[in-house]
Tab-separated table of N, CA, C and O in Angstrom:
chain	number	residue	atom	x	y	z
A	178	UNK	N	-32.017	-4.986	50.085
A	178	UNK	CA	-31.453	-5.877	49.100
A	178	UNK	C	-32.595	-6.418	48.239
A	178	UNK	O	-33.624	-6.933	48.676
A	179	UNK	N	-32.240	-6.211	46.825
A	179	UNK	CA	-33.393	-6.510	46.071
A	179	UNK	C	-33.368	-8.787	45.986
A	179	UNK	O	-32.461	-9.575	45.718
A	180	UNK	N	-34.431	-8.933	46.263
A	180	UNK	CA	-35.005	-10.125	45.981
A	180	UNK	C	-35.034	-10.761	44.750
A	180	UNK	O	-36.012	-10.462	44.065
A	181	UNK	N	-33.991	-11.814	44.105
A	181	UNK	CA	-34.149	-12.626	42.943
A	181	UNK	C	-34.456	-13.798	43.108
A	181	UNK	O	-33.937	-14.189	44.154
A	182	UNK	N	-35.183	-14.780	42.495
A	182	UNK	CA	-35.238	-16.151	42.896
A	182	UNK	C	-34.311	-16.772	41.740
A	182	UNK	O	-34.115	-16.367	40.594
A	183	UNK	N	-33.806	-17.888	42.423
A	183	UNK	CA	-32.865	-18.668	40.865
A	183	UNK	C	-32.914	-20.152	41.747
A	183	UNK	O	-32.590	-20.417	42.904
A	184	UNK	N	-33.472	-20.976	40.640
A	184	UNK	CA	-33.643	-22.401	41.179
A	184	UNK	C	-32.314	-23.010	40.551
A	184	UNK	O	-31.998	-22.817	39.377
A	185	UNK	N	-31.612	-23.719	41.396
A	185	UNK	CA	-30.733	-24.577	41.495
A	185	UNK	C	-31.099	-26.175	41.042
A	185	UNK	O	-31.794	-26.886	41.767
A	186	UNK	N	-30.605	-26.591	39.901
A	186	UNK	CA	-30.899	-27.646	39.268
A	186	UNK	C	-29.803	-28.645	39.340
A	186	UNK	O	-28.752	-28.186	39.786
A	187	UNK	N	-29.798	-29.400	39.141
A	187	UNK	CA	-28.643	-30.465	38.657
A	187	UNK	C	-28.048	-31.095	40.338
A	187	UNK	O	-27.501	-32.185	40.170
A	188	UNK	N	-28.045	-30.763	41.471
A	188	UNK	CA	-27.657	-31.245	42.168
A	188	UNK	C	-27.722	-32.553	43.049
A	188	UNK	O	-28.829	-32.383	43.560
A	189	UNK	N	-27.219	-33.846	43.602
A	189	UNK	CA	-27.384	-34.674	43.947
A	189	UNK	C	-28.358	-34.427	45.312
A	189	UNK	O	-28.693	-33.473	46.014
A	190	UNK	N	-28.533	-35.483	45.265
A	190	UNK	CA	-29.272	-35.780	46.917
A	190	UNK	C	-28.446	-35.634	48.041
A	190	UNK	O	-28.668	-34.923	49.021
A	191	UNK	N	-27.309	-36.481	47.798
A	191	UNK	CA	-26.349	-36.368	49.036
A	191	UNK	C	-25.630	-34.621	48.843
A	191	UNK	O	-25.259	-33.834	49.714
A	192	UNK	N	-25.642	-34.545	47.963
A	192	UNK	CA	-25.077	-32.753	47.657
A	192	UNK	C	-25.608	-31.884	48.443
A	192	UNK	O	-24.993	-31.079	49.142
A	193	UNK	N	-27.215	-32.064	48.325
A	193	UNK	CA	-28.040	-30.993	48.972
A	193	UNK	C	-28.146	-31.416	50.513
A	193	UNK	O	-28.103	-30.479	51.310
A	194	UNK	N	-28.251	-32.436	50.922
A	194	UNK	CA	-27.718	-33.101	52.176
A	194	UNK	C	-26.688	-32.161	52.865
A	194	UNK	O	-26.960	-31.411	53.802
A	195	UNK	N	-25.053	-32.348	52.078
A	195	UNK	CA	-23.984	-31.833	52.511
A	195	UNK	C	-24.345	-29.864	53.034
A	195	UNK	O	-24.049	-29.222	54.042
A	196	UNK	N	-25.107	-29.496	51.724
A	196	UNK	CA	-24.871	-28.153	51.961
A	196	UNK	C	-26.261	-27.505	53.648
A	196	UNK	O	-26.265	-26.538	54.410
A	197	UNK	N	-27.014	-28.524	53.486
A	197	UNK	CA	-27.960	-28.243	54.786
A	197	UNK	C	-27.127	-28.688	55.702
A	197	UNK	O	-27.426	-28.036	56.702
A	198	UNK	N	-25.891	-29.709	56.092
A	198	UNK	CA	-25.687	-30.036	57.309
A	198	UNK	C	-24.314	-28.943	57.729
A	198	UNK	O	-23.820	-28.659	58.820
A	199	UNK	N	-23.922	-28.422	56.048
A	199	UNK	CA	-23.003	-27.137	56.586
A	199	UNK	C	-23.859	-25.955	57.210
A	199	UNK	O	-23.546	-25.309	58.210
A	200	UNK	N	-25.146	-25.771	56.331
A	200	UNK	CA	-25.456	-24.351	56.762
A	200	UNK	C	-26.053	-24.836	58.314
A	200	UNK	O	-26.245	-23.932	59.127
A	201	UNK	N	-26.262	-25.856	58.608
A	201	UNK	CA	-26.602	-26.081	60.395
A	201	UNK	C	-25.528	-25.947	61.231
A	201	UNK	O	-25.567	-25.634	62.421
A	202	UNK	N	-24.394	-26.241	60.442
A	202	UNK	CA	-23.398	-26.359	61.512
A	202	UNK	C	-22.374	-24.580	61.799
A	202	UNK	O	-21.553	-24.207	62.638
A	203	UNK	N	-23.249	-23.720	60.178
A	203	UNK	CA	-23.058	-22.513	60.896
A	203	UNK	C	-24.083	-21.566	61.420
A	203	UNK	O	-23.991	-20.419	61.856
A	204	UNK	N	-25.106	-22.394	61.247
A	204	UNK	CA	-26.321	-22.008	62.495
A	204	UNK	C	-26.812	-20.606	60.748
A	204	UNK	O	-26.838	-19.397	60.519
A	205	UNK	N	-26.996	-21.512	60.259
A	205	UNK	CA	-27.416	-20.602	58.897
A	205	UNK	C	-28.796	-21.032	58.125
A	205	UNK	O	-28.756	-22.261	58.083
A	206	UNK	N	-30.083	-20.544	57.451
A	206	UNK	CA	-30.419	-21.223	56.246
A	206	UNK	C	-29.610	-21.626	55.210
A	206	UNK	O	-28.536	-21.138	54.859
A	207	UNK	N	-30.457	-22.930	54.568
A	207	UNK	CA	-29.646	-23.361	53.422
A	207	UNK	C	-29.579	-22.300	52.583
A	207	UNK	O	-28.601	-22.264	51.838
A	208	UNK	N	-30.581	-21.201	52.502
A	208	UNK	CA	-30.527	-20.131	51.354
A	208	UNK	C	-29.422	-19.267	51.596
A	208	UNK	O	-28.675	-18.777	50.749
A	209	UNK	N	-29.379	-19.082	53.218
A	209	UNK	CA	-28.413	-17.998	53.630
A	209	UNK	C	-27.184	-18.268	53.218
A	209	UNK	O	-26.419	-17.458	52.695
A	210	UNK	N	-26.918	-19.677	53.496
A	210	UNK	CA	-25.393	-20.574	52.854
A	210	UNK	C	-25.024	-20.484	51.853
A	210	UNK	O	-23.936	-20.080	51.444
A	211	UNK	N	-26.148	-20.959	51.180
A	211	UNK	CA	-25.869	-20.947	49.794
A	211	UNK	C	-25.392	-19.353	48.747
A	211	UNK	O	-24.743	-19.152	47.720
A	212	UNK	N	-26.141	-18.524	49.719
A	212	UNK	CA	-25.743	-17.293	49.116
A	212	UNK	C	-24.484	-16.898	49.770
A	212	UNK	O	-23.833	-16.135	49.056
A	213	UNK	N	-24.076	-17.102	50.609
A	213	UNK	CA	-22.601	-16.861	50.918
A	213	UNK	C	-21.587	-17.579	50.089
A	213	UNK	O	-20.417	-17.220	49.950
A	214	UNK	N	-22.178	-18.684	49.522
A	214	UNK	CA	-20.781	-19.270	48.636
A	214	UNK	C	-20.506	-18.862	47.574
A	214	UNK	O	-19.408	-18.854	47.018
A	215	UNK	N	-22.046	-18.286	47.020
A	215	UNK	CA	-22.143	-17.718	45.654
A	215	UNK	C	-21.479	-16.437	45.965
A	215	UNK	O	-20.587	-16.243	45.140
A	216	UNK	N	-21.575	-15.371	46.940
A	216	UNK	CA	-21.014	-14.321	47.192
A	216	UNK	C	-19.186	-14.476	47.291
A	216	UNK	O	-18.467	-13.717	46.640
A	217	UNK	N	-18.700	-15.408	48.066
A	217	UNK	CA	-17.817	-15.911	48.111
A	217	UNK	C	-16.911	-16.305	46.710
A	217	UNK	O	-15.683	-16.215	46.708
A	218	UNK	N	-17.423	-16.597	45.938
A	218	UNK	CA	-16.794	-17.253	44.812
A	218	UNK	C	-16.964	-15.822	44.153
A	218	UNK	O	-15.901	-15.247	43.916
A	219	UNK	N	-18.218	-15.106	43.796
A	219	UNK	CA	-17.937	-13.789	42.897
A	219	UNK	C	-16.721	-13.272	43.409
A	219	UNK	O	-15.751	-13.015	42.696
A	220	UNK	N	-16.779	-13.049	45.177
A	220	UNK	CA	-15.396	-12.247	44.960
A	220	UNK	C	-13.804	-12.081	44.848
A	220	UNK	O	-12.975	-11.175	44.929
A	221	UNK	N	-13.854	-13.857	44.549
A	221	UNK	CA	-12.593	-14.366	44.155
A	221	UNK	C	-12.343	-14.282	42.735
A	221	UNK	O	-11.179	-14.010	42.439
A	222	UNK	N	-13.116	-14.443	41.835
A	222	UNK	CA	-13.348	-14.553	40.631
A	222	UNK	C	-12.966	-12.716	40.150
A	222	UNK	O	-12.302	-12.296	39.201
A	223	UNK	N	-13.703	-11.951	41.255
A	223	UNK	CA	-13.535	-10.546	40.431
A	223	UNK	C	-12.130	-10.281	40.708
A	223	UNK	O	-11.403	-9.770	39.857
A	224	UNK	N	-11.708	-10.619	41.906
A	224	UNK	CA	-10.034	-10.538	42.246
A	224	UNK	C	-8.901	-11.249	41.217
A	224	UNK	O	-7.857	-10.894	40.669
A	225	UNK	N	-9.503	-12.132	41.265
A	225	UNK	CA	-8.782	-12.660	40.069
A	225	UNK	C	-8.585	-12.028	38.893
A	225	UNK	O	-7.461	-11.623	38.596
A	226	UNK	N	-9.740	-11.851	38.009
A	226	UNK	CA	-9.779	-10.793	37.242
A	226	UNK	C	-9.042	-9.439	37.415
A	226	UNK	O	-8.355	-9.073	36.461
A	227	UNK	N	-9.092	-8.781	38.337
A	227	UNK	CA	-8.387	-8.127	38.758
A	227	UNK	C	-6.351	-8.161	38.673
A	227	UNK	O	-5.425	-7.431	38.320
A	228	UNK	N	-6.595	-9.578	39.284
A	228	UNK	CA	-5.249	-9.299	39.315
A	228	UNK	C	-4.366	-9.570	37.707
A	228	UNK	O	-3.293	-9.122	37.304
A	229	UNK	N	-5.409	-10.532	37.050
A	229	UNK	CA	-4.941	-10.864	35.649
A	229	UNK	C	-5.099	-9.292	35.072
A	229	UNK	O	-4.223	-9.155	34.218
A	230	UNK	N	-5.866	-8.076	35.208
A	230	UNK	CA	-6.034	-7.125	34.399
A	230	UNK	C	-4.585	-6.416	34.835
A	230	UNK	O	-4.017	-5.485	34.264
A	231	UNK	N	-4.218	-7.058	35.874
A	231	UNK	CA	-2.845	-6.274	36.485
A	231	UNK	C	-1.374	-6.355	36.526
A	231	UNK	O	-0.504	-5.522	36.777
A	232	UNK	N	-1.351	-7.705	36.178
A	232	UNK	CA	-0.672	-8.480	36.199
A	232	UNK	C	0.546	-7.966	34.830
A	232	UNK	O	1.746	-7.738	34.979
A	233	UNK	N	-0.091	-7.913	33.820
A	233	UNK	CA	0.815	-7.347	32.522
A	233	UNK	C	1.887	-6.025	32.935
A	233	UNK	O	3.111	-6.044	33.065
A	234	UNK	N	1.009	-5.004	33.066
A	234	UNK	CA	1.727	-3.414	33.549
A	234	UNK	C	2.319	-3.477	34.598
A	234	UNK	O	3.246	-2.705	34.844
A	235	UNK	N	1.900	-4.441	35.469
A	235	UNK	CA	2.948	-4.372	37.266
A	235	UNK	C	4.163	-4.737	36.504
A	235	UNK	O	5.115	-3.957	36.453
A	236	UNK	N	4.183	-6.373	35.656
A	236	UNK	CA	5.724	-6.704	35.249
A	236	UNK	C	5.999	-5.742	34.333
A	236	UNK	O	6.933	-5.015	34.671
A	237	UNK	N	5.530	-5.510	33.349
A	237	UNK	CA	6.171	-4.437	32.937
A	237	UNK	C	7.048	-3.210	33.632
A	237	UNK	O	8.220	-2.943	33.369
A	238	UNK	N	6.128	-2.482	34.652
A	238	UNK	CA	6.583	-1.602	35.757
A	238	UNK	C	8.103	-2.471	36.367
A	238	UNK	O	9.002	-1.643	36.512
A	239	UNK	N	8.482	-3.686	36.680
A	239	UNK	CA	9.250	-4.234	37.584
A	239	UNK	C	10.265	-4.596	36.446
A	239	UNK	O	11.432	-4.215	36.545
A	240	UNK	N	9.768	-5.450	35.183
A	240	UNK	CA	10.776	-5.177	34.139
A	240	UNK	C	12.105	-3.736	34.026
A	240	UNK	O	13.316	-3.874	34.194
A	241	UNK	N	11.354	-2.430	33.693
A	241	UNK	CA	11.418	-1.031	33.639
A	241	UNK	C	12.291	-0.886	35.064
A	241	UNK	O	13.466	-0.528	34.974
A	242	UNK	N	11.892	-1.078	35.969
A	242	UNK	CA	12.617	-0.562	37.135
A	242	UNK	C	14.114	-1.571	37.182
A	242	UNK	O	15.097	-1.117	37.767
A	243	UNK	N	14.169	-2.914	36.537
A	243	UNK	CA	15.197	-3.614	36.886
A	243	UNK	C	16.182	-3.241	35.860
A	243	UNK	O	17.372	-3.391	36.137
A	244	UNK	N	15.913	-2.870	34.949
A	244	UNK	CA	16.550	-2.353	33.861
A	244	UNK	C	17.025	-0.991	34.496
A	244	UNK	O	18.236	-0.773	34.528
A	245	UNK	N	16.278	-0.202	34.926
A	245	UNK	CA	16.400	1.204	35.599
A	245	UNK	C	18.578	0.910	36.576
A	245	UNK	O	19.778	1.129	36.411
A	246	UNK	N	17.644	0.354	37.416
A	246	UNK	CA	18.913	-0.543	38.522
A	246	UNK	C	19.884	-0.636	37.685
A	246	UNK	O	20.765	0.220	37.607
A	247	UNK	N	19.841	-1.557	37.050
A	247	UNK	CA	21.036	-2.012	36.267
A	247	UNK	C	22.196	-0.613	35.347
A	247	UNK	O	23.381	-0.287	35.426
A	248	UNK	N	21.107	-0.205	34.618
A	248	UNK	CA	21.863	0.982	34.217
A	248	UNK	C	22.961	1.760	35.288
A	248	UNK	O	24.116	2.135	35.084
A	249	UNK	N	21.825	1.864	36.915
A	249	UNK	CA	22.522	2.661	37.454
A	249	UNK	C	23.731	1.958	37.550
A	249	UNK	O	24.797	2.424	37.147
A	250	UNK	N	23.580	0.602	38.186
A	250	UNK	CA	24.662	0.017	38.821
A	250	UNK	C	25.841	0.018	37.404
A	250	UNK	O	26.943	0.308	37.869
A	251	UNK	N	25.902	-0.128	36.420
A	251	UNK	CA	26.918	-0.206	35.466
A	251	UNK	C	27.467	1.615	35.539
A	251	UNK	O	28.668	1.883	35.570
A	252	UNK	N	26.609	2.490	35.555
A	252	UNK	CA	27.310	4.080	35.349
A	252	UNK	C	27.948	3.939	36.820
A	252	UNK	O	29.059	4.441	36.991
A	253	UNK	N	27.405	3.382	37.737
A	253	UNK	CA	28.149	3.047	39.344
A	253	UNK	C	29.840	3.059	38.981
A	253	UNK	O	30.848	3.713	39.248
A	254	UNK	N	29.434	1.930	38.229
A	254	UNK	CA	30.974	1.222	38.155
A	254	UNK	C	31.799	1.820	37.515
A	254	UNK	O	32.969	1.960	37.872
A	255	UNK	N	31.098	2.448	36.030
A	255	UNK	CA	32.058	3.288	35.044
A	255	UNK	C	32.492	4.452	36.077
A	255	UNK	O	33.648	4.840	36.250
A	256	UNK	N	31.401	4.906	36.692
A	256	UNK	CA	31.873	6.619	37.542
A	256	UNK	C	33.256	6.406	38.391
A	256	UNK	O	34.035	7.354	38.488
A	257	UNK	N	33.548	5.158	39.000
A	257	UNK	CA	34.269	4.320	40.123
A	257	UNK	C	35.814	4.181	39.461
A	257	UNK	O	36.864	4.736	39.787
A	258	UNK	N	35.500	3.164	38.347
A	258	UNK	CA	37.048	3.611	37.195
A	258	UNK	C	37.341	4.485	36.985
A	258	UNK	O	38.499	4.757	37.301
A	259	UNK	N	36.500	5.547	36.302
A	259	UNK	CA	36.993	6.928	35.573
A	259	UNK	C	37.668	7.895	36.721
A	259	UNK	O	38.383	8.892	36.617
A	260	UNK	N	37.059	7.071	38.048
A	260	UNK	CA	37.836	8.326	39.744
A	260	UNK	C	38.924	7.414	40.027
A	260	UNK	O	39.795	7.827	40.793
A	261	UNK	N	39.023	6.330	39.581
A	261	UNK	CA	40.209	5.668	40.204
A	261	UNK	C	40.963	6.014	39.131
A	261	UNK	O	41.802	6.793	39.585
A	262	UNK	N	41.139	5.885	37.999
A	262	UNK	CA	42.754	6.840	36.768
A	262	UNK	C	42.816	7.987	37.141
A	262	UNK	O	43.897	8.546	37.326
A	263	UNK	N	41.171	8.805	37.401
A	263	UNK	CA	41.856	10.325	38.106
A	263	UNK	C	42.712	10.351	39.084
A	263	UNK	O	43.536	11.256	39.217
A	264	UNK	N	42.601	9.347	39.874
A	264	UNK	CA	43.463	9.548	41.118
A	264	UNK	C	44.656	9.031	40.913
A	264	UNK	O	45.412	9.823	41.477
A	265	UNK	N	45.223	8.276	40.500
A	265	UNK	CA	46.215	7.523	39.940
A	265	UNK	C	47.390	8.645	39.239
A	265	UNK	O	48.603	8.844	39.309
A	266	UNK	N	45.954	9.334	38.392
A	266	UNK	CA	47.094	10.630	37.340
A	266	UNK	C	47.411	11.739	38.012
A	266	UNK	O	48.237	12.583	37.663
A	267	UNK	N	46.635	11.737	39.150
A	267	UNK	CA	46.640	13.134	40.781
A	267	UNK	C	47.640	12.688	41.144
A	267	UNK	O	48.507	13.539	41.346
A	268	UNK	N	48.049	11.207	41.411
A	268	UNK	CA	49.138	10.709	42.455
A	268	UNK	C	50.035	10.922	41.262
A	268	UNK	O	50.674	11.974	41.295
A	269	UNK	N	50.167	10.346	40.488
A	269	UNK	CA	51.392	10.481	39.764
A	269	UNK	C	51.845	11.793	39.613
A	269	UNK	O	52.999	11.957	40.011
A	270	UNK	N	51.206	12.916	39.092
A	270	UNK	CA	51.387	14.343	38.716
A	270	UNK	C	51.876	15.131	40.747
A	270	UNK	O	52.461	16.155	41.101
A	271	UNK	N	51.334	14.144	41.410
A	271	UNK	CA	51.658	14.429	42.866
A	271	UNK	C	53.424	14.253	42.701
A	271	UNK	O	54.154	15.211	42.953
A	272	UNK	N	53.911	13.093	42.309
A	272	UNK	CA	54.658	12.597	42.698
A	272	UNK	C	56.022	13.381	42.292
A	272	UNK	O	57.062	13.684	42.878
A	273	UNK	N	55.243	13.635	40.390
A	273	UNK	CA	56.186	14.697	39.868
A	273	UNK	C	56.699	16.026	40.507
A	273	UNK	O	57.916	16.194	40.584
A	274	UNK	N	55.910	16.902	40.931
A	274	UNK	CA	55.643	17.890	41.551
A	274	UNK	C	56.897	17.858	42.426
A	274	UNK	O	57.833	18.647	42.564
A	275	UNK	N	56.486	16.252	43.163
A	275	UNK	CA	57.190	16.364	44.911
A	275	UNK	C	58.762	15.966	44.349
A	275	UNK	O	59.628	16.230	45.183
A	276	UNK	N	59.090	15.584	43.522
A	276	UNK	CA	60.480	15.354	42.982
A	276	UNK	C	61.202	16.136	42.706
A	276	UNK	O	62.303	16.337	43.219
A	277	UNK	N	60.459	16.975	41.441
A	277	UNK	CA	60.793	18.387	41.026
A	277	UNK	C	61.036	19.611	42.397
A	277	UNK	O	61.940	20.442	42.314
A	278	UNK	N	60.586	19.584	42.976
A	278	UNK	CA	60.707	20.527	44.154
A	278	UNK	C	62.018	19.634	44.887
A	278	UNK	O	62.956	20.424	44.991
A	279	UNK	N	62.321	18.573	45.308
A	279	UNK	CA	62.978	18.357	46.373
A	279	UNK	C	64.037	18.301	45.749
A	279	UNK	O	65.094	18.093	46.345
């Protein structure tokens, strides 16, 4: 792992306090700590990013598919009527049939 130095400015007394009595209490250097939070936060930040780069085309994709559904479910229903008059005009043309003969 390549070696950078970056001095940390602006922080309180009691701040730098807090972050030595965390990195003791995970049996860490303050440097080691400190680079875990910084590591920590990049990889929320890139996830994030991530999910905002993703976020547009997934709804889109889920838009597209609910629309998809819907279509089906309405040709569902039309297919469902158009077999129930067929059957209706089967029974009736049944009925003729069975009259005419008897």
């Amino acid at each position: 792992m390549e070696r950078t130095k970056i001095d940390v400015r602006g922080l309180k007394v009691d701040e730098i306090d807090y972050l030595k009595q965390e990195a003791k209490a995970q049996n860490l250097s303050l440097n080691a700590y400190v680079v875990s939070l910084l590591q920590v936060k990049i990889r929320q930040q890139k996830t994030q990013h991530a999910e905002q780069i993703l976020t547009s085309p997934l709804n889109e994709l889920i838009e597209a598919n609910n629309r998809s559904v819907q279509t089906q479910n309405a040709n569902t229903v039309a297919l469902g009527e158009m077999l129930k008059e067929m059957t209706q005009t089967f029974s009736q043309q049944l009925s003729q049939i069975e009259n005419k003969i008897n």
